[in-house]
Coordinates of C-alpha atoms in Angstrom, one line a residue:
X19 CA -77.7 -5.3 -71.3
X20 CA -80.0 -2.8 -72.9
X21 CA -80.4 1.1 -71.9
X22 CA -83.4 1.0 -70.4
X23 CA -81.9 -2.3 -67.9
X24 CA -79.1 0.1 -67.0
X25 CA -81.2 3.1 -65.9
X26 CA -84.0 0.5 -64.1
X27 CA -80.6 -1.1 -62.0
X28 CA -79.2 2.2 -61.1
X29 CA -82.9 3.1 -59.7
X30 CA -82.8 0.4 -57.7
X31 CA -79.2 0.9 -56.4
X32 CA -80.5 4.8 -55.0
X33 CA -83.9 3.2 -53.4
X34 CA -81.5 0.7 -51.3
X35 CA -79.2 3.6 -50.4
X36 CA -81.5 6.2 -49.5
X37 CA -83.4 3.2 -47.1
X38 CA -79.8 2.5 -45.7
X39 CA -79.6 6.3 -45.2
X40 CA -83.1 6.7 -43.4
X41 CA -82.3 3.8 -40.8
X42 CA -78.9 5.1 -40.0
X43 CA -80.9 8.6 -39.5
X44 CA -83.6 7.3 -37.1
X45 CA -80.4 5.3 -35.3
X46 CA -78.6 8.9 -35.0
X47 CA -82.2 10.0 -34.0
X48 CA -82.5 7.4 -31.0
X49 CA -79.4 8.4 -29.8
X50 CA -79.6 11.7 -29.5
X51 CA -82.7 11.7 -28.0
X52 CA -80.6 9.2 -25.0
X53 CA -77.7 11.3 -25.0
X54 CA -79.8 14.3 -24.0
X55 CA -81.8 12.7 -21.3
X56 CA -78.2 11.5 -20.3
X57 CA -77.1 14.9 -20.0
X58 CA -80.4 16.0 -18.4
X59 CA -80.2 13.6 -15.8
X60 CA -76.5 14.3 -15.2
X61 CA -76.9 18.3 -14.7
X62 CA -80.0 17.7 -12.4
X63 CA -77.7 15.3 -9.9
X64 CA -74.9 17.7 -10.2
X65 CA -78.0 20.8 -9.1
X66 CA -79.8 19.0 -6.3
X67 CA -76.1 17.9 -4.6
X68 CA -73.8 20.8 -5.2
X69 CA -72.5 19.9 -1.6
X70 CA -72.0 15.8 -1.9
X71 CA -73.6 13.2 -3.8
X72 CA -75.4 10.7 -1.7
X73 CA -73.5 7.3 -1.9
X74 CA -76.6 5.5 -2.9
X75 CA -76.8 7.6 -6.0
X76 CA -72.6 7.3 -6.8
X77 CA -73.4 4.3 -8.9
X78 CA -76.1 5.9 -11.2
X79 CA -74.1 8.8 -11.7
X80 CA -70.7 7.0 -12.9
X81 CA -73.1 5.0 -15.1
X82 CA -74.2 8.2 -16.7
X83 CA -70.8 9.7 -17.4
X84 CA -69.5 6.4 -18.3
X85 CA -71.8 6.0 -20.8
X86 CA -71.3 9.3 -22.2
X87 CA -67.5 8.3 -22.3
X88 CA -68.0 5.8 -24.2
X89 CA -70.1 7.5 -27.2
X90 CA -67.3 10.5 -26.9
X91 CA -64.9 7.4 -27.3
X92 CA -62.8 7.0 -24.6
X93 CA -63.1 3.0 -23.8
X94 CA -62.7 2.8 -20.2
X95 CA -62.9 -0.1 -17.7
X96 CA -65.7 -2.1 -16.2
X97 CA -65.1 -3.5 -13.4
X98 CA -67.1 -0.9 -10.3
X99 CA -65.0 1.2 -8.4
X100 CA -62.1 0.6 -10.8
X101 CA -63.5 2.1 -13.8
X102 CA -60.7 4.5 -15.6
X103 CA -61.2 6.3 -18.3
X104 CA -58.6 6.1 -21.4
X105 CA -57.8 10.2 -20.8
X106 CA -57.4 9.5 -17.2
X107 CA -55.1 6.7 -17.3
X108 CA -53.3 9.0 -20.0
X109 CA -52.8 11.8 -18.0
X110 CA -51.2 9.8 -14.5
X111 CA -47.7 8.3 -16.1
X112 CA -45.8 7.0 -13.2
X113 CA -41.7 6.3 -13.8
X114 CA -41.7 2.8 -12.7
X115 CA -44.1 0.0 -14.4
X116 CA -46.4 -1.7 -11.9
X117 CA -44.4 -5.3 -11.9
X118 CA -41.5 -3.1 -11.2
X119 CA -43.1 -1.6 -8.3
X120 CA -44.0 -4.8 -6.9
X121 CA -40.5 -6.5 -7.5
X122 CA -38.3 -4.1 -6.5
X123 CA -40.6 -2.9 -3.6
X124 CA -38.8 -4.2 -0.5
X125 CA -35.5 -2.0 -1.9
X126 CA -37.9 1.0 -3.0
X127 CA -39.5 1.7 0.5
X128 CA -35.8 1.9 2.0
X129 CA -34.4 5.8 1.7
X130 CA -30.8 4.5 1.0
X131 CA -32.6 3.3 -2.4
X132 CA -36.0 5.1 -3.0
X133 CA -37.3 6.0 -6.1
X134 CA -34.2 7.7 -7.6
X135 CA -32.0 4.9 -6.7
X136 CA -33.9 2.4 -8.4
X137 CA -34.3 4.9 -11.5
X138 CA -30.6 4.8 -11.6
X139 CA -30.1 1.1 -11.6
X140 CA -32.7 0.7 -14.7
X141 CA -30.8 2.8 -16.4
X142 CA -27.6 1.8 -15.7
X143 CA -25.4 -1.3 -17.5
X144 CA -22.6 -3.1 -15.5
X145 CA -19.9 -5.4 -17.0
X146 CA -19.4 -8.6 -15.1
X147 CA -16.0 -10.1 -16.7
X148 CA -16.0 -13.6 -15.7
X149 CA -18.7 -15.9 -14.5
X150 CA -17.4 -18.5 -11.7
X151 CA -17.2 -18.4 -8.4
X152 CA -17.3 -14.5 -8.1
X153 CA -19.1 -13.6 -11.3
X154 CA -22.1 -16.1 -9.9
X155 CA -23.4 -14.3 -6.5
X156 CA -22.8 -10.9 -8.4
X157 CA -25.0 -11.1 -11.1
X158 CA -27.4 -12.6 -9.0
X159 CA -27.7 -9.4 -7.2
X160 CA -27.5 -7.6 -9.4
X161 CA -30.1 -9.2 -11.8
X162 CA -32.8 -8.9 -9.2
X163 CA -31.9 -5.5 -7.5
X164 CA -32.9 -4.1 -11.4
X165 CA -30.0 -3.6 -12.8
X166 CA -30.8 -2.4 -16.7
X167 CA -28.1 -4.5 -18.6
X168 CA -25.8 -7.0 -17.1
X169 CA -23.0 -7.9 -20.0
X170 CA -21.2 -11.3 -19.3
X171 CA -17.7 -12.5 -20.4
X172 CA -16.2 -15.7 -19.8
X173 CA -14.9 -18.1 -22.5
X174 CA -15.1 -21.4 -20.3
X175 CA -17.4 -24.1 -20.2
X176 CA -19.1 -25.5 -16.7
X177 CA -17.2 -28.2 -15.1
X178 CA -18.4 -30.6 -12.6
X179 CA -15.9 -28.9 -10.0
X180 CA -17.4 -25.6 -10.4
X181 CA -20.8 -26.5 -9.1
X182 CA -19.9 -26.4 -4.9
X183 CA -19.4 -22.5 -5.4
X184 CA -20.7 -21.5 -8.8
X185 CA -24.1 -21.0 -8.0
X186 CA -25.8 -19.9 -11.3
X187 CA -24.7 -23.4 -12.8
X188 CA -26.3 -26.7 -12.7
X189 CA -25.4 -30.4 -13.3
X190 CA -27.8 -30.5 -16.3
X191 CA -25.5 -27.9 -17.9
X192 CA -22.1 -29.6 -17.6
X193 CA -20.4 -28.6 -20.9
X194 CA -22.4 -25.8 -21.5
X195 CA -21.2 -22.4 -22.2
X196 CA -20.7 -20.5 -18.5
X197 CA -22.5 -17.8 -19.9
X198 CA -25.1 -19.4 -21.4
X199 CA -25.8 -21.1 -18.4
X200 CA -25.8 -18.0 -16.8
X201 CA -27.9 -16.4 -18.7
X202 CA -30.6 -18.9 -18.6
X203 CA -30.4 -18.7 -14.6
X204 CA -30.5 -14.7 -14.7
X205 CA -33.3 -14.5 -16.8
X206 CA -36.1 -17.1 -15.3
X207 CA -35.3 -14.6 -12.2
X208 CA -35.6 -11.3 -13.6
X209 CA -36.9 -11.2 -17.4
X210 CA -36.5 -7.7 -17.3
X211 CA -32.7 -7.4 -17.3
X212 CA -31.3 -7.1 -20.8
X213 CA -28.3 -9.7 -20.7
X214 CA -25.4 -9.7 -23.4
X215 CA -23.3 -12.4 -23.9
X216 CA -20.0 -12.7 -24.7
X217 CA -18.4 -16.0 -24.9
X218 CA -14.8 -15.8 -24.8
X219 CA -11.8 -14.8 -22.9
X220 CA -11.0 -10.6 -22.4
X221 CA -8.2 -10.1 -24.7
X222 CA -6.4 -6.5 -24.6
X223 CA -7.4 -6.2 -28.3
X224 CA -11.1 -6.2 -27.4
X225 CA -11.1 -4.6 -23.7
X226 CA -11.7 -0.9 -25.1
X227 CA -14.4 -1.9 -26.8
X228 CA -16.2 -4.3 -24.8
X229 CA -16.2 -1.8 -22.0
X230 CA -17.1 1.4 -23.7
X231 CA -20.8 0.4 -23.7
X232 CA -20.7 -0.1 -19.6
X233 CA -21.1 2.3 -16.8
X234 CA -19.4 0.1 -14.3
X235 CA -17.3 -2.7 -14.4
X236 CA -16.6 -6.2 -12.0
X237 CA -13.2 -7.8 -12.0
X238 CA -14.4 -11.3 -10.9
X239 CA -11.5 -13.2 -12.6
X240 CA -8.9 -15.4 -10.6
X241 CA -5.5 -13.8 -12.3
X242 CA -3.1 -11.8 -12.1
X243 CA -2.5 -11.0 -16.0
X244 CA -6.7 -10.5 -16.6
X245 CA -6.6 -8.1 -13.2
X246 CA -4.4 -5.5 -14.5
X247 CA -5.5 -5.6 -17.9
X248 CA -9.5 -5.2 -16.6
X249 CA -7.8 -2.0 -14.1
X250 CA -6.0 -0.5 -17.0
X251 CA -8.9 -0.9 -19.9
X252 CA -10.9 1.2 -16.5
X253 CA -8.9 3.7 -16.4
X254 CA -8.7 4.3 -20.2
X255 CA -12.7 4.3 -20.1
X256 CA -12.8 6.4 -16.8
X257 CA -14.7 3.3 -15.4
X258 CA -15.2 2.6 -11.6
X259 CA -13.9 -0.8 -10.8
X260 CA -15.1 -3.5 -8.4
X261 CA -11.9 -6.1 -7.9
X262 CA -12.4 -8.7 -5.6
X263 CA -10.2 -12.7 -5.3
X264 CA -11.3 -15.6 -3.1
X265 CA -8.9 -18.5 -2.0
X266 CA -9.0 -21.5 0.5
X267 CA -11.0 -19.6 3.3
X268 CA -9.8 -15.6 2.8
X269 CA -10.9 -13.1 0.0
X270 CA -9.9 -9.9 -0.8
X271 CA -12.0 -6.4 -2.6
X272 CA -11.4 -3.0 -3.7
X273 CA -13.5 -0.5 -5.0
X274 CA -10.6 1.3 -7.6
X275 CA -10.4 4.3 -10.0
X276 CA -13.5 5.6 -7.9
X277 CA -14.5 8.4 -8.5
X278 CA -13.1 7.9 -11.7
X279 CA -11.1 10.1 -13.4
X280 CA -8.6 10.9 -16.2
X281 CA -5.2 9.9 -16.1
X282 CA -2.7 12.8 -14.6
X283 CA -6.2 13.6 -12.3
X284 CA -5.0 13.3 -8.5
X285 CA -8.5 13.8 -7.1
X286 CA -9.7 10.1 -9.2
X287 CA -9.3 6.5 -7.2
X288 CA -6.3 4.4 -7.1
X289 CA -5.9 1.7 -9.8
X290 CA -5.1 -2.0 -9.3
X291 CA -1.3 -0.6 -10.5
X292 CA -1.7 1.9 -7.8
X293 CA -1.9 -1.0 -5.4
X294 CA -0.4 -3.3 -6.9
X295 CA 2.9 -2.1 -9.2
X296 CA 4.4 -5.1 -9.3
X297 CA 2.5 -8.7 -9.3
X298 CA 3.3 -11.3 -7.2
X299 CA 6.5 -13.6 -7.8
X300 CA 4.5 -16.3 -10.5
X301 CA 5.5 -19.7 -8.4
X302 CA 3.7 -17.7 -5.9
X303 CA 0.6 -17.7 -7.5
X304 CA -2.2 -20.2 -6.9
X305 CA -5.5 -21.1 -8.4
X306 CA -8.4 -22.2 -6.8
X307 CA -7.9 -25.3 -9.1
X308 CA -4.5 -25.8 -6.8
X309 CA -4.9 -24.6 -3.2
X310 CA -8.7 -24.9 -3.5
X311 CA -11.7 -23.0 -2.1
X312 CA -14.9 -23.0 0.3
X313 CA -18.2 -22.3 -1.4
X314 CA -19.4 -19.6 0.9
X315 CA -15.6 -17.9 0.9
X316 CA -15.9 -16.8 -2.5
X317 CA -19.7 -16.6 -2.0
X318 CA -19.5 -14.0 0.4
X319 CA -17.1 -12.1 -1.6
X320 CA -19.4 -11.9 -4.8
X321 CA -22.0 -10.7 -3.0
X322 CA -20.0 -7.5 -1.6
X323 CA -18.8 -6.6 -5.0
X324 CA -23.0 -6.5 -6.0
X325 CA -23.5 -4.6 -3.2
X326 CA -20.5 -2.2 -3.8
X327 CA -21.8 -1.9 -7.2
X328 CA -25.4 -0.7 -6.0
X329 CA -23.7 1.6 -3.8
X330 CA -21.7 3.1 -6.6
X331 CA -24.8 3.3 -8.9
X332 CA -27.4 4.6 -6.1
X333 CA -25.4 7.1 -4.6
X334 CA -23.2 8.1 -7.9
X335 CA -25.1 11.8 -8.4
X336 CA -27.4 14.2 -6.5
X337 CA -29.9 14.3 -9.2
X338 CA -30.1 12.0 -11.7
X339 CA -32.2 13.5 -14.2
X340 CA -31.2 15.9 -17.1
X341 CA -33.6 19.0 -18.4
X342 CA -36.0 16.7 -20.2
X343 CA -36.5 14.8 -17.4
X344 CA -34.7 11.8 -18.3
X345 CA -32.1 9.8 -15.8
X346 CA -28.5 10.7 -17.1
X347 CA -26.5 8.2 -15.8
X348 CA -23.1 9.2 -17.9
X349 CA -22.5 10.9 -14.6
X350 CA -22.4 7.8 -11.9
X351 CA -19.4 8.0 -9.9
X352 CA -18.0 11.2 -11.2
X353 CA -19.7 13.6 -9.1
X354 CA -17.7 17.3 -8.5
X355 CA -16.1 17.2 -5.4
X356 CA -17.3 20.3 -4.4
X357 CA -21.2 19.5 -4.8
X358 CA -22.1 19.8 -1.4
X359 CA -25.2 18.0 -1.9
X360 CA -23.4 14.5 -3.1
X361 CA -22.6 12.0 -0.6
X362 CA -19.4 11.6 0.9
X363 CA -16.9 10.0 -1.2
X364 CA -15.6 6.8 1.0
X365 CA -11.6 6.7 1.4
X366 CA -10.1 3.8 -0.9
X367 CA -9.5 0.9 1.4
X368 CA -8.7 -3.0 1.0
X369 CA -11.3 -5.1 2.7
X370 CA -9.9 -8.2 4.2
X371 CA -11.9 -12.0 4.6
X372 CA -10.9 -14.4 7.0
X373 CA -13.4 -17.3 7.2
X374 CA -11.3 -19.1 10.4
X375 CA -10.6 -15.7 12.2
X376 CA -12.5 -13.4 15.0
X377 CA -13.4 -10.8 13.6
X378 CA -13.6 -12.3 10.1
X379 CA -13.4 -8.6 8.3
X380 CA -10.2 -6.1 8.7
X381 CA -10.1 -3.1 6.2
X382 CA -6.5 -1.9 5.5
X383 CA -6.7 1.8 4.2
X384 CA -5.1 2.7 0.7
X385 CA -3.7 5.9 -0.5
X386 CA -4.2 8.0 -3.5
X387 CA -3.3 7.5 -6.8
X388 CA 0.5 6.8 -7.3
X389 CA 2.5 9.8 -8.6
X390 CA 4.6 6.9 -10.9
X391 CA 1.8 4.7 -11.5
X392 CA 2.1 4.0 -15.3
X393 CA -1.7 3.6 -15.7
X394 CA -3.4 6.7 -14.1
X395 CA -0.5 9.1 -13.2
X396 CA 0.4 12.4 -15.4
X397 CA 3.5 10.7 -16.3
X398 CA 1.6 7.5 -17.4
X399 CA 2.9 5.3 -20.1
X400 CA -0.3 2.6 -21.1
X401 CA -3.2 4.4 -23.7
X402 CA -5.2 3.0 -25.7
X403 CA -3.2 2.5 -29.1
X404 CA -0.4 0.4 -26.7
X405 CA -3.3 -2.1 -25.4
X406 CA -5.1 -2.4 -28.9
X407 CA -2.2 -2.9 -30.6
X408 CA -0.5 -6.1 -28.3
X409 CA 2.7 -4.5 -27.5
X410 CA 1.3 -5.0 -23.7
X411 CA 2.3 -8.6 -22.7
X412 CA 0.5 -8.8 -19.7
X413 CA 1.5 -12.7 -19.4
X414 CA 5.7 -11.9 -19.8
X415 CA 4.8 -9.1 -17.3
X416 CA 3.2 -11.1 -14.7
X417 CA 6.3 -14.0 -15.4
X418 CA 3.8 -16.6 -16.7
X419 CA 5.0 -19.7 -19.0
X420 CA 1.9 -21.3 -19.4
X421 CA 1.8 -24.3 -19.2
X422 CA 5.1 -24.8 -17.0
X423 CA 8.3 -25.8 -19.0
X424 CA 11.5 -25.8 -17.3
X425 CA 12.4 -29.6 -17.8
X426 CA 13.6 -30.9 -21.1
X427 CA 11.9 -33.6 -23.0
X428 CA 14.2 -36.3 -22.4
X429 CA 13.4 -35.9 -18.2
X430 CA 9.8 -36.3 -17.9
X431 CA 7.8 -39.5 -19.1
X432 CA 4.4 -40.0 -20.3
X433 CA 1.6 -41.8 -17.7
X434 CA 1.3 -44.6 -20.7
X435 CA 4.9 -44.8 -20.8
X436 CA 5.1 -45.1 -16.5
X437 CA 2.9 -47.8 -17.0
X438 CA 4.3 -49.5 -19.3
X439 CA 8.0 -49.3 -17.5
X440 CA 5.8 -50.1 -14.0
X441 CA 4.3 -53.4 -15.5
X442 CA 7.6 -54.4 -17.0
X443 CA 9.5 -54.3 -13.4
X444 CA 6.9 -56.1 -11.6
X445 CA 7.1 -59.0 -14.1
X446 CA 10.8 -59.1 -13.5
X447 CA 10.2 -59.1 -9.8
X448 CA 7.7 -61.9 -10.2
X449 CA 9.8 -63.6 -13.1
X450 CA 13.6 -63.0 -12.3
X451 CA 13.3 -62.2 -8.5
X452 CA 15.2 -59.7 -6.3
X453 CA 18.3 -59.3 -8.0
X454 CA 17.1 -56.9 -10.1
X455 CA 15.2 -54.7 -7.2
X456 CA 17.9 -52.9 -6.5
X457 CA 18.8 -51.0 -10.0
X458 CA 15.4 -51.1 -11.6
X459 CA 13.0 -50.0 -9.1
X460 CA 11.8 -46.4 -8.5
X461 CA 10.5 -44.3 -5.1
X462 CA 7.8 -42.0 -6.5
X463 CA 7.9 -38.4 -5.2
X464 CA 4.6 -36.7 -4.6
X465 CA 5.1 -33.3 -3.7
X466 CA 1.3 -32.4 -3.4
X467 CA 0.2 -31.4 -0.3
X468 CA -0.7 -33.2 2.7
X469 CA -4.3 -32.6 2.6
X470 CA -4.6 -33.4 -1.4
X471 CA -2.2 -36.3 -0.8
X472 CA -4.4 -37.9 1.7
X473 CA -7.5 -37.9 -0.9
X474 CA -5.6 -40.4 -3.0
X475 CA -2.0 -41.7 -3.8
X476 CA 0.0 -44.2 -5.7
X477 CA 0.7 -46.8 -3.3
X478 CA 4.8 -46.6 -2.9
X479 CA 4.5 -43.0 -3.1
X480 CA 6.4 -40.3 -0.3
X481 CA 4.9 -37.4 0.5
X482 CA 7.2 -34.4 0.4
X483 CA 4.9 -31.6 -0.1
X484 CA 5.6 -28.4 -2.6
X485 CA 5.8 -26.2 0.6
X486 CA 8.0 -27.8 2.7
X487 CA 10.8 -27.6 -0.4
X488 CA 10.3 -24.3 -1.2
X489 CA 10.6 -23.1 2.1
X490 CA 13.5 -25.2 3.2
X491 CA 15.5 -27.7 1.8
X492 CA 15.9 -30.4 4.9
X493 CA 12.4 -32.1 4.1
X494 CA 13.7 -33.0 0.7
X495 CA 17.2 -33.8 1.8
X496 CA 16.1 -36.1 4.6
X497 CA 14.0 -38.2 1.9
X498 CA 17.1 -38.8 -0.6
X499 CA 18.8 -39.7 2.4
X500 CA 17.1 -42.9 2.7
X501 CA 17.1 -43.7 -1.0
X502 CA 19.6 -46.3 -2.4
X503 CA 22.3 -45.8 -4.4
X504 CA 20.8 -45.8 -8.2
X505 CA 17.3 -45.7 -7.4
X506 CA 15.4 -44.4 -9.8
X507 CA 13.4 -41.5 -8.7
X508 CA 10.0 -40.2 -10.5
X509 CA 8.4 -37.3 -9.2
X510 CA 4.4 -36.3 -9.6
X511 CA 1.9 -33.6 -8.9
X512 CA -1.6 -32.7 -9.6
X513 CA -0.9 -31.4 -13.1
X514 CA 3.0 -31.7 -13.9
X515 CA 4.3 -28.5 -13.5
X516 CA 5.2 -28.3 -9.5
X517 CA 6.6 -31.9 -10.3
X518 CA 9.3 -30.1 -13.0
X519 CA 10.2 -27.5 -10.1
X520 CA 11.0 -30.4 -7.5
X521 CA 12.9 -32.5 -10.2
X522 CA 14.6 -29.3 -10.5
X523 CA 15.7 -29.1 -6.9
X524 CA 16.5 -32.5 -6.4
X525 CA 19.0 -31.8 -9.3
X526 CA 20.4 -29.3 -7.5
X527 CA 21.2 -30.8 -3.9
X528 CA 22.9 -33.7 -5.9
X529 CA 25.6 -31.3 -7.5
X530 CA 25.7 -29.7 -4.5
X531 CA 26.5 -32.9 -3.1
X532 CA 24.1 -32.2 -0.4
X533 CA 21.9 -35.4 -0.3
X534 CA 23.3 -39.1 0.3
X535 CA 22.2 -41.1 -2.8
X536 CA 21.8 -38.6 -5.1
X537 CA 25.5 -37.6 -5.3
X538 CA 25.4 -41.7 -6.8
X539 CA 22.3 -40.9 -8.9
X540 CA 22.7 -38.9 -12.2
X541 CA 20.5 -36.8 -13.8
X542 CA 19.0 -39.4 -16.2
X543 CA 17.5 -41.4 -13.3
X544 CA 15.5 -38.1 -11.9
X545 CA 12.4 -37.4 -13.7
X546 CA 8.4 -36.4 -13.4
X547 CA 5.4 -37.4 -15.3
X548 CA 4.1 -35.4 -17.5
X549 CA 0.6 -33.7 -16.8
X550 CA 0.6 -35.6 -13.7
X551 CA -2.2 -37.7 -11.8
X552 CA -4.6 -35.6 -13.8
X553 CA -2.9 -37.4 -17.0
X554 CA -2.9 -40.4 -14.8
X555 CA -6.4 -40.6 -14.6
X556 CA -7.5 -39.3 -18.1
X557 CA -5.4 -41.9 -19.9
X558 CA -3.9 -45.2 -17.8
X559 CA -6.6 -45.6 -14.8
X560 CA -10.2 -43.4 -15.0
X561 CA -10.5 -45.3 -11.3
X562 CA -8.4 -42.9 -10.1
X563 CA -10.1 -39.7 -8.4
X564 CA -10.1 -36.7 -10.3
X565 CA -10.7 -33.6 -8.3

C-alpha cells in the first residue's frame, strides 16, 4: 500500500468516528432533555402535595423515581407495589434468610425459642454417635429444628431387623452404610443442615478428636464400654452430654457434665462415672438383639434426648452475640453461675420409661459430681494422653470377652457337624432299630426364653430358659432328672454363647452330684452348638426363622 492509501484510510477511519461520536451526543442529548422533565415533573408533585400524595397519582410518581433509579443504576424490581430498589434491599439485612423464616416459623413465634434461640441452633454443631434406634428420632429433630451441623458416627450397615425402630432407614437401603442412609433421609428434609459423616465405630484413639469440632454431644449407643468412653472423651472436651438406653419396653436419659466444666470443678454436672462407677456385672448385660425392643420405646427416648439438646442449645447463654454482633456459641452450657440473667440451671436427675406402667415417667434425682470419680474429680486419673494412647481398656473394664469363650473346643460342635451326627442316628433308628436309642440319642437343651422359644424350635427340644438357671438351680435340675443314664445332651441358644454358660452349669450339678443322670453322664457327652440357631440357619437349614 502506497502513502497516499495510508493517509486516504486513516481519513476515513476519523469521519466514521467522529459520526459515531455525534449520534452518541444527540443520544446523551435526548436523555437529558427526559431526565430533566423527569425531575421537573417529580419536584412539582412533591410542591402541590407537601401534605399527602393523592393515591391516583402514587403510580405516576413511583414510575418517575423508578425511572430515575434506573439511569442512576440501581436495578430495582418490577412487579407494582413490590418494587425495591438495589440500595434499599441493601440497607434492610435481616439475620435469618426468608426460607428459614418460613421453615422454622412454627418454633420462631414461640418465646421459649424466638429469634435468638433459633440463631443459636444455626450456629451450633451437635455430635450424634451412633445411628439406630436412638440416633434415628434424634437427628430427625434435630435436622429440622435447624440445627447448623449434625456429625454422624456409626460403623454398621442397615439390617432388615433394624427397620421396626430405625426410622431414618429403609428396605431399599439394606446393606447400606447407616450413615449414609442417614444422611440421605436428613437431607431431602432439611438441605440446609451441614451433615458429616463418619463411618466407623468411636475408638478412644479418635474420640478427642472427633469431638473437638462439636458443641454438644448424644450418647445414642447400646453399650456399656462406648458409654463411658463417649462420658469421659465429654469431660476431657468440657462437652455437655445427652445419654439415653432403650430396652424391651423401659428407657433410661441423663443430661451429664452439664453445665460443663473442668475436671476438679464441683459446680460442673455429674459424669456417666459419676453415676455409674462401676458397670454392670457383663452376663448382666443385654442387647436389644437379645431381650429385644418396641419401636416407639426407643422412639420416645430419641426424641427426648433432641429435645434436651434444644434445651441445652436455646437456653445455654443470656446473649448470644459477641461485640461484632456475631452469635458466639463457644459459650452454650457454660454460663457463670452467678449471671442472674441466665436461666436456672435444672438439678441433674435420671428420667425413667416405663411403657406398661401408670404413670409411664419417674425422675430419680442425682447428686453432684463424685469427690473420687476418676473422670471429673480433682483427684481424677483419665486425661487425654491415657485415652489416646490405649492404655484405657474399656472392654477388660466393663468384663467383656467378645465373642463368649468359656468352653473348650473339644465341647461344642458345629451346626454341619449336628447335622451330620443327627442324620446318622435317625438312619440307625430306621436301619438297626431301638437298641441303639438308648446310648446314641440326644435331648436338646434350649435355654432361650419362653417368648423367643415359642417363635421357633427344634422339634425334641426342652425349654429351660437362661433365667430360670441363673436365678435358681431346680429348673435345670428337675430336667436332668428325667434324662437317661448316658444321654447325650446338646445345648443351644440364639447365638452360642448363653448355650456355653448352661453347658457350664450343667457340668457343675453333675460333680456336685446334684442331678440324677448326670452324675452317670461325663463331661464328653455335654456340649452346645456353636453360634447357635443363628448358625443353624445361615449354614444347615435357611428355612429356619432368623430374627
Amino acid at each position: 500500500m502506497s502513502p497516499t492509501e495510508d493517509v486516504d484510510a486513516y481519513v476515513l477511519k476519523l469521519r466514521r468516528q467522529v459520526r459515531a461520536a455525534e449520534v452518541q451526543l444527540r443520544d446523551l442529548r435526548r436523555q437529558l432533555v427526559q431526565a430533566e422533565k423527569q425531575a421537573d415533573e417529580a419536584r412539582n408533585l412533591n410542591k402541590n402535595h407537601d401534605r399527602g400524595l393523592p393515591f391516583a397519582q402514587q403510580s405516576k410518581r413511583l414510575a418517575v423515581l423508578r425511572n430515575i433509579g434506573q439511569e442512576q443504576g440501581y436495578e430495582g424490581h418490577t412487579n407494582g407495589t413490590e418494587d425495591r430498589s438495589q440500595y434499599a434491599r441493601s440497607k434492610r439485612r435481616w439475620p435469618l434468610r426468608k426460607e428459614e423464616y418460613k421453615r422454622y416459623g412454627r418454633q420462631l413465634i414461640m418465646p421459649e425459642i424466638g429469634l435468638e434461640g433459633q440463631l443459636r441452633l444455626r450456629s451450633c454443631s451437635v455430635l450424634v454417635v451412633g445411628v439406630g434406634g436412638l440416633g434415628c428420632p434424634a437427628a430427625l429433630y434435630l435436622a429440622g429444628a435447624g440445627v447448623s451441623t449434625i456429625g454422624l458416627v456409626d460403623g454398621d450397615t442397615v439390617e432388615e431387623s433394624n427397620l421396626h425402630r430405625q426410622i431414618l432407614h429403609s428396605t431399599e437401603k439394606i446393606g447400606m452404610s447407616k450413615v449414609d442412609s442417614a444422611v440421605e433421609q436428613l437431607r431431602s428434609l432439611n438441605p440446609l443442615v451441614n451433615y458429616v459423616s463418619y463411618r466407623e465405630h468411636l475408638t478412644p484413639q479418635i474420640a478427642l478428636q472427633m469431638f473437638d469440632r462439636y458443641d454438644l454431644v448424644l450418647d445414642c449407643t447400646d453399650h456399656p464400654t462406648s458409654r463411658y468412653l463417649i462420658s469421659d472423651t465429654c469431660v476431657l472436651l468440657q462437652k455437655p452430654l445427652v445419654s439415653a438406653s432403650a430396652l424391651r419396653t423401659e428407657g433410661q436419659l441423663m443430661v451429664l457434665n452439664n453445665p460443663s466444666r473442668a475436671a476438679g470443678d464441683v459446680t460442673g454436672g455429674p459424669c456417666y462415672r459419676c453415676v455409674f462407677p462401676r458397670p454392670p456385672p457383663a452376663e448382666s448385660v443385654t442387647s436389644c438383639g437379645e431381650g429385644g425392643i418396641l419401636g416407639p420405646v426407643v422412639g420416645i427416648m430419641g426424641v427426648l434426648q433432641a429435645l434436651e439438646a434444644i434445651k441445652i442449645i436455646v437456653a445455654g447463654i443470656s446473649n448470644p452475640f459477641d461485640a461484632d454482633g456475631n452469635i458466639d456459641i463457644s459459650t452454650v452450657g457454660r454460663e457463670e453461675a452467678s449471671n442472674a440473667s441466665a436461666p436456672r440451671q435444672e438439678s441433674p436427675s435420671l428420667l425413667l420409661f416405663s411403657a406398661y406402667t401408670s404413670p409411664p415417667f419417674r425422675s430419680v434425682r442425682l447428686r453432684s459430681r463424685r469427690k473420687d470419680c476418676v473422670a471429673c474429680s480433682a483427684s481424677a486419673t483419665i486425661t487425654r494422653a491415657s485415652l489416646t494412647s490405649g492404655s484405657l481398656d474399656y472392654a477388660q473394664f466393663c468384663g467383656f470377652v467378645n465373642p463368649v469363650s468359656v468352653l473348650e473346643k473339644d465341647s461344642r460342635i458345629s451346626a454341619n457337624d449336628y447335622d451330620a451326627q443327627q442324620f446318622m442316628l435317625e438312619w440307625f433308628r430306621q436301619t438297626r432299630g431301638s437298641e441303639v436309642y438308648g446310648p446314641m440319642t440326644d435331648t436338646i437343651i434350649d435355654v432361650r426364653e419362653k417368648v423367643q422359644f415359642d417363635l421357633c424350635h427344634f422339634d425334641r427340644a426342652i425349654n429351660v430358659p437362661r433365667s430360670e438357671i441363673l436365678a435358681d438351680d431346680e429348673p435345670l435340675r428337675r430336667a436332668l432328672e428325667e434324662l437317661p443314664a448316658r444321654r447325650q445332651i446338646t445345648v443351644v441358644c440364639r447365638l452360642g454363647n448363653d448355650s456355653q454358660l448352661a453347658v457350664r452349669k450343667i457340668r457343675e450339678l453333675r460333680r456336685r452330684g446334684g442331678a440324677i443322670g448326670s452324675a452317670e453322664t461325663d463331661d464328653s457327652l455335654v456340649m452346645d452348638i456353636e453360634g447357635g440357631l443363628r448358625a443353624w440357619t445361615r449354614n444347615v437349614d435357611p428355612e429356619f426363622p432368623e430374627y
